[in-house]
Amino acid sequence: MSMLSSTLARSFSIPFRKTLMGSFKQRFQCLPTIQRSRVAAFSSSSPSHSRNFPLPGVEDVFVGYLFGRKKATEVAHVVWEKVIQKGDMVVDATCGNGNDTLAMLKMVTDDSDSCGGCVYAMDIQEDAIESTSSLLGQTLGSKEKGRVKLFNMCHSKMEEIVPENSRVRMVAFNLGYLPGGNKSLITVSSTTLSALKAAERVLMPGGLISLVVYIGHPGGREELEVVEAFGSGLPVSDWVCCKLQMLNRPLAPVLVFMFKREK
């Protein structure tokens, strides 16, 4: 199938939780070891899903999310770490208050002068750009901060900020409204779809489109449906797409990952 929908409920008894956690970890321990930090399974071009898709090290945070001990963004960050390499170019398509931007920067850079990693961060709200800039200014030195390019513009215009012929390793979205901001200002389905199409075009093989979709506000579920339809339409020979959604927590954010296979 082209869409692996990991849609799980949290209404488990304690004994069953232990059983689930044990089997979950056992299943991941049986996956083949990979030598590099990113996911090597992207290289398969076959539509068959009989082979395992290894993301070693994510089982604990996934189980933590299922039982309410981890946030959706924490899960996303752990997955990012398995894909992003030092020196990569990544895009934070909805930088918000800057926490994801800062996390990405730490993943793409190190202390060496030769590391060329950078983050292109954008948000349509000027308040978001100011918040991100303030966080970076409080946390980073001028040299590190220079690795982040901030753009006050809609995520649908992503291709206008990414240099031509660039190799983008990841594009990340947090869809909804700005935390602590005006809740009436939200991402909308039409521009999000345009942004996803742009992300598909700029993403390099072996890259990732990551989304945390907040659905507790008007328009949130409709936007999720657009994201799901987009992911479902990507060819299985080139993409591995999945989502993690809670059945009995209807307002919980939904995690969506779209991995582009390496050729």
Tab-separated table of C-alpha atoms in Angstrom:
chain	number	residue	atom	x	y	z
A	1	MET	CA	0.000	0.000	0.000
A	2	SER	CA	1.173	3.545	-0.649
A	3	MET	CA	-0.021	4.941	2.691
A	4	LEU	CA	0.906	3.272	5.955
A	5	SER	CA	-1.614	4.626	8.424
A	6	SER	CA	-0.452	4.030	11.985
A	7	THR	CA	-3.708	5.100	13.575
A	8	LEU	CA	-3.747	3.872	17.151
A	9	ALA	CA	-5.949	4.416	20.209
A	10	ARG	CA	-4.801	4.968	23.787
A	11	SER	CA	-7.579	3.108	25.644
A	12	PHE	CA	-5.352	0.279	26.929
A	13	SER	CA	-5.196	-1.368	30.325
A	14	ILE	CA	-1.836	-1.304	32.145
A	15	PRO	CA	-1.010	-4.998	31.434
A	16	PHE	CA	-1.823	-4.496	27.768
A	17	ARG	CA	0.345	-1.375	27.659
A	18	LYS	CA	3.300	-3.426	28.883
A	19	THR	CA	2.606	-6.084	26.264
A	20	LEU	CA	2.327	-3.490	23.515
A	21	MET	CA	5.515	-1.713	24.539
A	22	GLY	CA	7.407	-4.993	24.708
A	23	SER	CA	6.262	-6.165	21.291
A	24	PHE	CA	6.851	-2.709	19.818
A	25	LYS	CA	10.458	-2.653	21.003
A	26	GLN	CA	11.021	-6.268	19.972
A	27	ARG	CA	9.790	-5.512	16.479
A	28	PHE	CA	12.136	-2.563	16.095
A	29	GLN	CA	15.078	-4.520	17.525
A	30	CYS	CA	14.608	-7.058	14.753
A	31	LEU	CA	15.086	-4.409	12.076
A	32	PRO	CA	18.396	-4.481	10.201
A	33	THR	CA	21.103	-2.142	11.468
A	34	ILE	CA	22.091	0.785	9.271
A	35	GLN	CA	25.538	2.325	9.280
A	36	ARG	CA	24.643	5.924	8.564
A	37	SER	CA	22.602	8.379	10.583
A	38	ARG	CA	19.947	8.797	7.946
A	39	VAL	CA	17.524	6.186	6.699
A	40	ALA	CA	19.211	3.893	4.202
A	41	ALA	CA	16.024	2.135	3.127
A	42	PHE	CA	15.125	5.012	0.778
A	43	SER	CA	17.300	3.343	-1.851
A	44	SER	CA	14.651	0.752	-2.731
A	45	SER	CA	12.719	1.582	-5.869
A	46	SER	CA	10.498	-1.497	-5.707
A	47	PRO	CA	6.831	-0.958	-4.809
A	48	SER	CA	6.949	-3.976	-2.510
A	49	HIS	CA	6.580	-3.214	1.189
A	50	SER	CA	7.650	-6.646	2.359
A	51	ARG	CA	11.006	-5.215	3.463
A	52	ASN	CA	11.300	-3.371	6.762
A	53	PHE	CA	11.828	0.386	6.763
A	54	PRO	CA	14.336	0.944	9.567
A	55	LEU	CA	14.239	3.988	11.814
A	56	PRO	CA	16.371	2.669	14.665
A	57	GLY	CA	16.046	4.506	17.938
A	58	VAL	CA	12.580	5.970	17.446
A	59	GLU	CA	10.584	3.255	19.191
A	60	ASP	CA	10.787	4.792	22.672
A	61	VAL	CA	9.622	8.233	21.590
A	62	PHE	CA	6.816	6.722	19.496
A	63	VAL	CA	5.546	4.721	22.462
A	64	GLY	CA	5.943	7.805	24.646
A	65	TYR	CA	3.715	9.747	22.282
A	66	LEU	CA	1.088	7.004	22.218
A	67	PHE	CA	0.759	7.115	26.000
A	68	GLY	CA	0.918	10.879	26.373
A	69	ARG	CA	4.496	11.194	27.661
A	70	LYS	CA	5.953	12.799	24.541
A	71	LYS	CA	4.797	15.673	22.376
A	72	ALA	CA	4.253	15.365	18.640
A	73	THR	CA	7.117	17.779	18.028
A	74	GLU	CA	9.449	15.578	20.082
A	75	VAL	CA	8.614	12.633	17.845
A	76	ALA	CA	9.247	14.766	14.770
A	77	HIS	CA	12.638	15.891	16.051
A	78	VAL	CA	13.792	12.313	16.667
A	79	VAL	CA	12.774	11.318	13.137
A	80	TRP	CA	14.576	14.367	11.728
A	81	GLU	CA	17.777	13.283	13.445
A	82	LYS	CA	17.660	10.007	11.505
A	83	VAL	CA	17.472	11.823	8.182
A	84	ILE	CA	19.419	15.091	8.484
A	85	GLN	CA	23.202	15.154	8.125
A	86	LYS	CA	25.760	17.802	9.027
A	87	GLY	CA	26.105	20.271	6.173
A	88	ASP	CA	22.556	19.793	4.897
A	89	MET	CA	20.145	22.453	3.725
A	90	VAL	CA	16.692	22.276	5.332
A	91	VAL	CA	13.534	24.384	5.215
A	92	ASP	CA	11.333	25.319	8.158
A	93	ALA	CA	8.209	26.240	6.227
A	94	THR	CA	6.310	27.544	9.295
A	95	CYS	CA	8.918	28.750	11.767
A	96	GLY	CA	6.449	29.994	14.406
A	97	ASN	CA	8.311	30.807	17.616
A	98	GLY	CA	11.581	29.360	16.316
A	99	ASN	CA	11.931	26.175	18.353
A	100	ASP	CA	11.970	23.909	15.309
A	101	THR	CA	14.305	26.278	13.476
A	102	LEU	CA	16.780	26.097	16.341
A	103	ALA	CA	16.530	22.295	16.496
A	104	MET	CA	17.186	22.031	12.756
A	105	LEU	CA	20.199	24.324	12.961
A	106	LYS	CA	21.809	22.112	15.597
A	107	MET	CA	21.291	19.103	13.329
A	108	VAL	CA	22.877	20.620	10.205
A	109	THR	CA	25.869	22.420	11.766
A	110	ASP	CA	28.832	21.671	13.985
A	111	ASP	CA	31.753	23.651	15.393
A	112	SER	CA	33.893	23.383	12.271
A	113	ASP	CA	34.201	26.187	9.745
A	114	SER	CA	33.903	23.710	6.886
A	115	CYS	CA	30.351	22.633	7.753
A	116	GLY	CA	28.023	24.399	5.345
A	117	GLY	CA	24.668	23.514	6.865
A	118	CYS	CA	21.907	26.094	6.753
A	119	VAL	CA	18.239	26.583	7.557
A	120	TYR	CA	15.769	28.547	5.450
A	121	ALA	CA	12.965	29.550	7.807
A	122	MET	CA	9.780	31.250	6.696
A	123	ASP	CA	6.446	32.347	8.122
A	124	ILE	CA	3.672	34.540	6.797
A	125	GLN	CA	3.273	36.274	10.162
A	126	GLU	CA	5.739	39.022	11.021
A	127	ASP	CA	5.273	38.220	14.730
A	128	ALA	CA	6.575	34.712	14.064
A	129	ILE	CA	9.671	35.991	12.293
A	130	GLU	CA	10.357	38.377	15.168
A	131	SER	CA	9.905	35.609	17.742
A	132	THR	CA	12.223	33.283	15.842
A	133	SER	CA	14.837	35.987	15.419
A	134	SER	CA	14.643	36.804	19.136
A	135	LEU	CA	15.084	33.160	20.159
A	136	LEU	CA	18.049	32.714	17.845
A	137	GLY	CA	19.589	35.939	19.111
A	138	GLN	CA	19.280	34.806	22.720
A	139	THR	CA	20.646	31.328	22.015
A	140	LEU	CA	23.249	31.643	19.277
A	141	GLY	CA	26.330	33.614	18.431
A	142	SER	CA	26.410	35.803	15.338
A	143	LYS	CA	28.226	33.141	13.320
A	144	GLU	CA	25.646	30.463	14.092
A	145	LYS	CA	22.744	32.815	13.583
A	146	GLY	CA	24.132	33.622	10.147
A	147	ARG	CA	23.360	30.041	9.109
A	148	VAL	CA	19.624	30.803	9.375
A	149	LYS	CA	17.866	32.801	6.678
A	150	LEU	CA	14.514	34.253	7.767
A	151	PHE	CA	11.747	35.132	5.309
A	152	ASN	CA	8.438	36.827	6.115
A	153	MET	CA	6.371	35.141	3.422
A	154	CYS	CA	3.873	32.375	2.756
A	155	HIS	CA	5.154	28.797	2.693
A	156	SER	CA	3.603	28.363	-0.759
A	157	LYS	CA	6.430	30.590	-2.086
A	158	MET	CA	9.134	28.241	-0.871
A	159	GLU	CA	10.791	27.933	-4.265
A	160	GLU	CA	11.411	31.686	-4.301
A	161	ILE	CA	13.790	31.451	-1.326
A	162	VAL	CA	15.576	28.171	-2.014
A	163	PRO	CA	18.533	28.676	-4.361
A	164	GLU	CA	18.080	27.059	-7.753
A	165	ASN	CA	19.331	23.474	-8.051
A	166	SER	CA	19.816	23.225	-4.289
A	167	ARG	CA	19.677	19.850	-2.554
A	168	VAL	CA	17.163	20.218	0.261
A	169	ARG	CA	17.257	17.376	2.776
A	170	MET	CA	14.079	18.208	4.682
A	171	VAL	CA	11.046	20.474	4.606
A	172	ALA	CA	9.077	20.699	7.861
A	173	PHE	CA	5.629	22.118	8.573
A	174	ASN	CA	3.657	22.855	11.735
A	175	LEU	CA	0.152	23.477	10.466
A	176	GLY	CA	-2.339	25.519	12.469
A	177	TYR	CA	-1.931	28.838	14.268
A	178	LEU	CA	1.018	30.552	15.928
A	179	PRO	CA	1.323	29.381	19.567
A	180	GLY	CA	0.546	32.349	21.760
A	181	GLY	CA	-0.587	34.366	18.762
A	182	ASN	CA	-3.844	35.272	17.062
A	183	LYS	CA	-5.764	31.989	16.708
A	184	SER	CA	-7.789	33.374	13.820
A	185	LEU	CA	-4.627	33.494	11.686
A	186	ILE	CA	-4.099	29.935	10.507
A	187	THR	CA	-2.507	27.985	7.708
A	188	VAL	CA	-5.069	27.103	5.043
A	189	SER	CA	-5.542	24.148	2.734
A	190	SER	CA	-4.962	25.930	-0.571
A	191	THR	CA	-1.566	27.425	0.264
A	192	THR	CA	-0.499	24.322	2.192
A	193	LEU	CA	-1.159	22.193	-0.889
A	194	SER	CA	0.917	24.582	-2.995
A	195	ALA	CA	3.679	24.404	-0.390
A	196	LEU	CA	3.632	20.594	-0.386
A	197	LYS	CA	3.955	20.541	-4.163
A	198	ALA	CA	6.880	22.956	-3.907
A	199	ALA	CA	8.483	20.778	-1.214
A	200	GLU	CA	8.127	17.744	-3.465
A	201	ARG	CA	9.989	19.573	-6.222
A	202	VAL	CA	12.903	20.885	-4.133
A	203	LEU	CA	13.452	17.795	-1.962
A	204	MET	CA	16.463	15.635	-2.733
A	205	PRO	CA	16.304	11.816	-2.866
A	206	GLY	CA	16.719	10.488	0.664
A	207	GLY	CA	14.914	13.535	2.031
A	208	LEU	CA	11.856	14.046	4.195
A	209	ILE	CA	8.700	16.138	4.248
A	210	SER	CA	7.609	16.303	7.897
A	211	LEU	CA	4.292	17.653	9.129
A	212	VAL	CA	2.682	18.155	12.509
A	213	VAL	CA	-0.947	18.935	11.712
A	214	TYR	CA	-3.017	20.575	14.451
A	215	ILE	CA	-6.702	19.848	13.958
A	216	GLY	CA	-8.448	21.349	17.002
A	217	HIS	CA	-9.356	24.615	15.267
A	218	PRO	CA	-11.823	25.413	12.456
A	219	GLY	CA	-10.323	24.307	9.156
A	220	GLY	CA	-7.776	22.010	10.781
A	221	ARG	CA	-9.404	18.742	9.748
A	222	GLU	CA	-9.922	19.971	6.205
A	223	GLU	CA	-6.236	20.823	6.013
A	224	LEU	CA	-5.349	17.334	7.283
A	225	GLU	CA	-7.488	15.825	4.529
A	226	VAL	CA	-5.526	17.805	1.942
A	227	VAL	CA	-2.241	16.585	3.419
A	228	GLU	CA	-3.467	12.985	3.423
A	229	ALA	CA	-4.666	13.213	-0.173
A	230	PHE	CA	-1.324	14.651	-1.261
A	231	GLY	CA	0.660	11.913	0.493
A	232	SER	CA	-1.647	9.191	-0.808
A	233	GLY	CA	-1.049	10.382	-4.352
A	234	LEU	CA	2.751	10.118	-4.229
A	235	PRO	CA	4.082	7.072	-6.137
A	236	VAL	CA	5.063	4.171	-3.911
A	237	SER	CA	8.118	3.527	-6.079
A	238	ASP	CA	9.560	6.895	-5.003
A	239	TRP	CA	7.993	7.650	-1.608
A	240	VAL	CA	7.181	6.059	1.747
A	241	CYS	CA	4.345	7.962	3.465
A	242	CYS	CA	2.801	7.393	6.873
A	243	LYS	CA	0.821	9.113	9.618
A	244	LEU	CA	0.416	8.701	13.356
A	245	GLN	CA	-3.008	9.673	14.683
A	246	MET	CA	-4.809	8.993	17.970
A	247	LEU	CA	-8.327	7.585	17.604
A	248	ASN	CA	-9.732	8.534	20.999
A	249	ARG	CA	-7.919	11.863	21.324
A	250	PRO	CA	-9.734	13.650	18.509
A	251	LEU	CA	-7.965	16.973	18.990
A	252	ALA	CA	-4.437	15.569	19.234
A	253	PRO	CA	-2.054	16.731	16.488
A	254	VAL	CA	-1.398	14.302	13.662
A	255	LEU	CA	2.126	13.401	12.590
A	256	VAL	CA	2.735	12.844	8.880
A	257	PHE	CA	6.058	11.769	7.365
A	258	MET	CA	6.793	11.541	3.636
A	259	PHE	CA	10.174	9.940	2.917
A	260	LYS	CA	11.601	10.279	-0.597
A	261	ARG	CA	13.445	7.144	-1.621
A	262	GLU	CA	17.007	7.298	-2.894
A	263	LYS	CA	17.506	6.090	-6.441
